[in-house]
Amino acid sequence: MTATRQGKPRVLVAGNWELAGAVFDYAASRMIYASFDGLIMHPLEGGEPQPIAGTKDGDQAMPFDAASRWLVVRRVLGGCDRATAKIPDKYICLMQLPAVADDPPAPSPAQVSAQPSFDCAKARGITEQLLCARVPLAALDVELAGLYRQALERSANPGALKKQQLDWLRQRDQDCTAGRTLMQARAELAVDTCLRERYGARIRLLRGQVAPDIHLTQLQGRSAHAATPDDALPPRFGTPQAYAAVQALGDEGLIAGTALQLGKHLVWLSDQGRGNVILRAHLQGTPGTLDVQRGSWELVHLLHDEGHLIYPSDDGLMLLDLASGRAHRIRQTAMADLPLTWNPATRLLTWSSPRLCGITEGGNQLGPQQCSAVLDMPRR
């Protein structure tokens, strides 16, 4: 999104198509647009962009009356007040914006619930402050820190790995937040995207050192219309008991029908709005929840047995060992592959692919394929 004054355009914020819903406050000369922190008020005559209190990720600005400062907000998940906050439905909310002189300061790290791998009271630099202000990024930081600790324990040269990690941290800051204030970083969706990409790449690298890929044997391919094996374990819908247990954990995005009880683990999908879905797991009797995979509605293709989850990701199909907490990539699979059936007794997995089975790049002229293979499962 750009603004022009005296013929000189300047970039206000970089993001995605949600910026098409921005509205203009003529009385205060400021733009209102969506971000991962909720709606943002961005002054056009200088000054820092400010988050609008009471808004959240997924909110969309609608008609705005500049004279009275009443703003209509479309909320895709959760209600407009305490009575409806935990009801999973879409709402139209009405709120009055403050005058320019009354604009609230940005929330401090102490006022938000994000908890990365470090003490937010000692946060240094824009990137660390942003991690303390945004829960999804904090979750990625925690995941990376856990993999880094495991990699250090396994490394034959921990000194080299520590240097590599420090170099990565410096490059992360240079690529994503250099030259920005905290409020600019909070307002720009491109910063969030940059950090997610950098963390994702680093997590994949360390995961490969900690949890090696799973190899395939007896790989076969056929038309996508072929029948699935009769002895395969079909997907199972969630149970009411598991749904009630997950509700007690307070996840407002819980998708009905997806909660499963697998031994001592609860597993479910959480709708974060705007097509963002998280696969989550919780070991009963312990604090905290593990964000297993962040993606979109392709995660409804989740397969499982009592000890494993198989799900799609940008890197291909993944297998999570619930006992160890390690996620292994299944080799010869790639983005857009979707798991179909899983037989834990024979370790036979079937999945659909837009490519020839076993090929991880490009397409094919034969149409979608149904692939099957036996997994060489990792030892615990």
XYZ file of C-alpha atoms in Angstrom:
380
model
C 0.000 0.000 0.000
C 1.449 3.378 -1.004
C 0.661 7.028 -0.320
C 1.582 10.003 -2.497
C 2.342 13.555 -1.453
C 3.559 16.141 -3.942
C 4.026 13.413 -6.519
C 6.389 11.297 -4.385
C 4.926 7.887 -3.494
C 6.035 6.141 -0.326
C 5.281 2.676 0.964
C 2.962 2.640 3.968
C 2.825 -1.110 4.487
C 3.523 -4.289 2.538
C 1.185 -7.236 2.852
C -1.288 -9.411 0.997
C -4.800 -9.086 -0.414
C -6.321 -8.230 2.967
C -4.932 -4.710 2.407
C -7.555 -4.290 -0.307
C -10.054 -3.819 2.525
C -8.303 -0.737 3.943
C -10.486 2.281 4.781
C -9.571 5.968 5.092
C -10.256 8.201 8.093
C -10.621 11.592 6.398
C -11.018 13.559 9.633
C -7.759 12.275 11.110
C -5.861 11.641 7.842
C -5.031 8.029 8.588
C -5.507 4.629 6.983
C -7.090 1.642 8.724
C -6.027 -1.794 7.529
C -5.690 -5.418 8.644
C -2.571 -6.995 10.127
C -1.641 -10.054 12.163
C -2.068 -7.893 15.289
C -5.602 -6.863 14.355
C -6.610 -3.595 12.703
C -3.991 -0.852 12.435
C -4.402 2.945 12.344
C -1.630 4.455 10.219
C -1.214 8.281 10.218
C -0.429 9.726 6.800
C 1.235 12.873 8.157
C 3.966 11.130 10.101
C 3.773 9.239 13.356
C 3.798 5.565 14.183
C 1.088 3.085 13.126
C -0.964 1.958 16.129
C -2.972 -1.232 16.706
C -6.661 -0.651 17.417
C -7.460 -1.962 20.879
C -10.024 -4.756 20.907
C -9.276 -6.011 17.387
C -7.423 -9.197 16.492
C -6.003 -11.223 13.641
C -8.636 -11.906 10.992
C -10.694 -8.755 11.645
C -11.644 -6.778 8.546
C -12.466 -3.069 8.453
C -15.765 -2.192 6.807
C -17.652 1.136 6.472
C -16.263 3.959 8.604
C -17.905 7.264 9.577
C -15.130 9.839 9.925
C -17.306 12.377 11.775
C -18.407 10.089 14.616
C -15.403 7.721 14.313
C -17.677 4.646 14.373
C -16.044 1.692 12.611
C -17.802 -1.483 11.461
C -15.603 -4.573 11.879
C -16.223 -7.996 10.365
C -14.937 -10.671 12.746
C -14.459 -14.131 11.278
C -14.020 -15.959 14.584
C -15.370 -15.160 18.049
C -17.806 -12.560 19.253
C -17.747 -8.838 19.905
C -18.031 -9.020 23.701
C -17.410 -11.388 26.594
C -20.765 -13.094 26.183
C -20.001 -14.173 22.623
C -16.181 -14.275 22.677
C -15.964 -18.079 22.726
C -18.758 -18.790 20.258
C -17.185 -19.951 16.948
C -19.170 -17.857 14.489
C -18.857 -14.770 12.283
C -19.875 -11.379 13.677
C -20.275 -7.768 12.649
C -18.928 -5.569 15.459
C -19.264 -1.827 15.994
C -16.573 0.188 17.778
C -15.710 3.851 18.138
C -12.140 4.821 17.365
C -10.272 7.297 19.562
C -9.459 10.759 18.299
C -5.905 11.272 17.107
C -4.866 12.889 20.383
C -6.265 9.919 22.297
C -4.547 7.197 20.297
C -3.390 4.495 22.717
C 0.246 3.447 22.860
C 1.248 0.095 21.473
C 0.924 -2.744 23.968
C 4.157 -3.689 25.701
C 5.459 -7.259 25.712
C 4.241 -7.602 29.291
C 0.658 -6.979 28.135
C 0.521 -9.821 25.622
C 0.399 -13.580 26.064
C 3.182 -14.486 23.628
C 6.043 -16.376 25.258
C 9.040 -17.154 23.052
C 12.075 -19.145 24.156
C 13.632 -16.201 26.023
C 12.613 -13.815 28.804
C 10.645 -10.968 27.216
C 11.715 -8.652 30.040
C 15.213 -8.920 28.561
C 14.191 -8.672 24.900
C 16.784 -6.922 22.754
C 16.189 -5.484 19.326
C 13.087 -5.164 17.192
C 12.859 -8.846 16.267
C 12.836 -10.088 19.854
C 10.282 -7.447 20.853
C 8.091 -8.549 17.942
C 8.372 -12.193 18.993
C 7.151 -11.159 22.444
C 4.152 -9.386 20.914
C 2.937 -12.075 18.523
C 1.915 -15.556 19.648
C 2.418 -17.448 16.323
C 5.969 -16.133 15.956
C 6.705 -16.926 19.594
C 5.545 -20.501 18.966
C 7.974 -20.815 16.051
C 10.767 -19.476 18.245
C 9.989 -22.066 20.925
C 9.952 -24.859 18.337
C 13.264 -23.735 16.889
C 14.863 -23.435 20.328
C 13.810 -26.979 21.188
C 15.257 -28.376 17.968
C 18.446 -26.371 18.479
C 18.941 -27.839 21.956
C 18.415 -31.352 20.613
C 20.807 -30.697 17.735
C 23.468 -29.429 20.157
C 23.178 -32.619 22.201
C 23.689 -34.735 19.085
C 26.315 -32.574 17.369
C 29.901 -33.766 17.046
C 30.966 -30.109 16.783
C 28.691 -28.014 19.045
C 30.944 -24.970 18.717
C 30.378 -24.812 14.968
C 26.628 -25.257 15.439
C 26.524 -22.389 17.959
C 28.332 -20.106 15.508
C 25.940 -21.156 12.750
C 22.967 -20.312 14.964
C 24.368 -16.877 15.856
C 25.001 -16.157 12.173
C 21.418 -17.165 11.407
C 20.056 -14.847 14.118
C 21.997 -11.898 12.715
C 20.833 -12.657 9.176
C 17.229 -13.027 10.386
C 17.303 -9.537 11.866
C 19.005 -8.059 8.815
C 16.522 -9.587 6.378
C 13.287 -8.978 8.275
C 13.392 -6.042 10.699
C 16.468 -3.907 9.959
C 15.667 -0.204 9.593
C 12.177 -0.473 11.112
C 10.739 0.677 14.403
C 8.752 -1.790 16.484
C 5.424 -0.326 15.380
C 6.449 -0.414 11.735
C 7.444 -4.056 12.123
C 4.140 -4.849 13.840
C 2.136 -3.135 11.115
C 3.856 -4.662 8.073
C 2.578 -8.091 7.115
C 5.717 -8.570 5.035
C 7.799 -8.599 8.236
C 5.656 -11.373 9.671
C 5.950 -13.337 6.427
C 9.718 -12.856 6.361
C 10.126 -14.152 9.907
C 7.861 -17.132 9.281
C 9.888 -18.062 6.207
C 13.240 -17.691 7.976
C 12.076 -19.693 10.974
C 10.492 -22.329 8.755
C 13.698 -22.866 6.789
C 15.816 -23.074 9.934
C 13.375 -25.452 11.615
C 13.434 -27.745 8.584
C 17.232 -27.763 8.604
C 17.556 -28.609 12.300
C 14.693 -31.088 12.168
C 16.634 -33.013 9.538
C 19.507 -33.330 12.010
C 17.318 -34.294 14.970
C 14.599 -36.362 13.265
C 15.887 -38.028 10.075
C 13.635 -38.481 7.077
C 11.542 -41.628 6.715
C 12.423 -43.721 3.676
C 9.881 -45.479 1.474
C 9.895 -49.022 0.162
C 7.615 -50.750 -2.352
C 6.573 -47.412 -3.871
C 3.729 -47.767 -6.376
C 1.591 -45.353 -8.355
C -1.745 -45.618 -10.096
C -4.617 -43.493 -11.301
C -6.106 -41.300 -8.596
C -9.434 -43.063 -9.213
C -8.080 -46.431 -8.083
C -9.649 -48.003 -5.021
C -7.873 -47.707 -1.684
C -6.628 -50.838 0.108
C -9.326 -52.662 2.061
C -7.124 -53.098 5.131
C -6.248 -49.404 5.443
C -7.221 -47.436 8.518
C -9.750 -44.777 7.416
C -9.767 -41.281 8.911
C -11.773 -41.050 12.119
C -13.908 -38.131 13.161
C -13.437 -36.631 16.595
C -15.290 -37.775 19.687
C -17.546 -35.727 21.991
C -15.362 -36.619 24.982
C -12.218 -35.327 23.291
C -14.079 -32.215 22.116
C -15.114 -31.419 25.699
C -11.554 -31.976 26.942
C -10.111 -29.604 24.328
C -12.789 -27.012 25.074
C -11.613 -27.041 28.680
C -8.161 -25.979 27.438
C -9.703 -22.744 26.146
C -8.859 -22.943 22.429
C -11.435 -20.624 20.839
C -10.578 -21.856 17.355
C -11.372 -25.537 18.021
C -13.006 -26.990 14.893
C -15.942 -29.207 15.776
C -15.469 -32.848 14.838
C -11.658 -32.783 14.803
C -10.775 -33.483 18.452
C -9.221 -36.912 19.026
C -8.035 -38.772 22.112
C -4.911 -40.776 21.224
C -3.674 -42.428 24.377
C -2.763 -39.606 26.743
C -2.679 -37.065 23.919
C -5.438 -34.766 22.724
C -5.173 -33.814 19.050
C -7.322 -31.279 17.206
C -7.469 -28.605 14.509
C -7.815 -24.926 15.402
C -9.231 -22.330 12.999
C -7.293 -19.058 13.274
C -9.288 -17.226 10.609
C -8.371 -16.124 7.070
C -7.736 -19.728 6.045
C -5.112 -20.332 8.744
C -5.447 -23.676 10.526
C -3.209 -25.167 13.226
C -2.835 -28.852 14.068
C -2.388 -28.985 17.836
C -1.576 -31.638 20.420
C -1.690 -31.672 24.216
C -0.297 -34.283 26.594
C -2.845 -34.546 29.374
C -1.529 -33.808 32.819
C 1.120 -31.415 31.508
C 1.004 -27.650 30.870
C 1.039 -26.109 27.436
C -0.035 -27.100 23.943
C 2.157 -28.098 21.002
C 1.500 -26.450 17.642
C 2.350 -29.449 15.482
C 1.770 -27.858 12.079
C 0.531 -24.525 10.758
C -1.207 -24.567 7.417
C -4.664 -24.321 5.945
C -7.605 -26.639 5.340
C -5.404 -29.336 3.829
C -4.774 -30.361 7.454
C -8.237 -31.957 7.597
C -6.551 -34.846 5.746
C -4.807 -35.795 8.994
C -4.295 -39.544 9.527
C -3.329 -41.211 12.783
C -2.910 -44.279 14.893
C -2.529 -44.402 18.662
C 1.070 -43.196 18.548
C 1.530 -41.242 15.311
C 0.099 -38.416 13.234
C 0.524 -38.188 9.463
C -0.269 -34.822 7.899
C 0.575 -32.619 4.890
C 3.048 -29.740 5.000
C 4.897 -27.460 2.593
C 7.798 -29.929 2.735
C 5.683 -32.971 1.931
C 4.027 -35.495 4.209
C 5.127 -35.542 7.844
C 4.950 -38.225 10.523
C 4.910 -37.114 14.159
C 5.861 -39.612 16.844
C 3.677 -38.531 19.774
C 5.873 -40.289 22.330
C 9.107 -38.539 21.344
C 7.562 -35.369 19.925
C 9.745 -35.677 16.820
C 8.335 -34.871 13.390
C 9.894 -36.796 10.493
C 9.542 -35.858 6.845
C 8.452 -38.702 4.581
C 10.836 -38.820 1.647
C 9.685 -38.687 -1.966
C 6.648 -36.613 -0.989
C 6.197 -32.890 -1.563
C 3.860 -29.931 -1.233
C 0.232 -30.643 -2.256
C 0.530 -34.363 -1.484
C -2.391 -35.422 0.725
C -2.503 -38.550 2.916
C -5.423 -40.879 2.169
C -5.136 -44.043 4.266
C -2.740 -45.530 6.785
C -2.348 -49.099 8.054
C -0.121 -49.122 11.165
C 0.135 -52.930 11.161
C 1.682 -53.137 7.686
C 3.004 -49.527 7.699
C 1.317 -49.047 4.312
C 0.527 -45.421 3.502
C -1.482 -44.198 0.521
C -1.605 -40.584 -0.598
C -2.671 -38.464 -3.546
C -0.203 -36.403 -5.545
C -0.448 -33.958 -8.469
C 2.888 -35.400 -9.663
C 4.133 -38.838 -10.588
C 4.611 -40.847 -7.407
C 8.031 -40.315 -5.882
C 8.689 -37.130 -7.876
C 8.907 -34.004 -5.729
C 8.972 -31.326 -8.440
C 6.980 -30.471 -11.531
C 3.738 -32.017 -12.712
C 2.758 -34.793 -15.072
C 0.546 -35.359 -18.076
C -1.235 -38.359 -16.584
C -3.282 -36.398 -14.071
C -3.430 -36.854 -10.291
C -1.891 -40.028 -8.946
C -2.649 -42.288 -6.018
C 0.604 -43.425 -4.451
C 1.316 -46.153 -1.937
C 4.436 -47.265 -0.097
C 5.611 -48.968 3.060
C 7.253 -46.633 5.574
C 10.609 -47.498 7.092
C 9.533 -46.298 10.539
C 12.076 -44.661 12.869
C 13.092 -46.442 16.026
C 12.118 -44.743 19.275
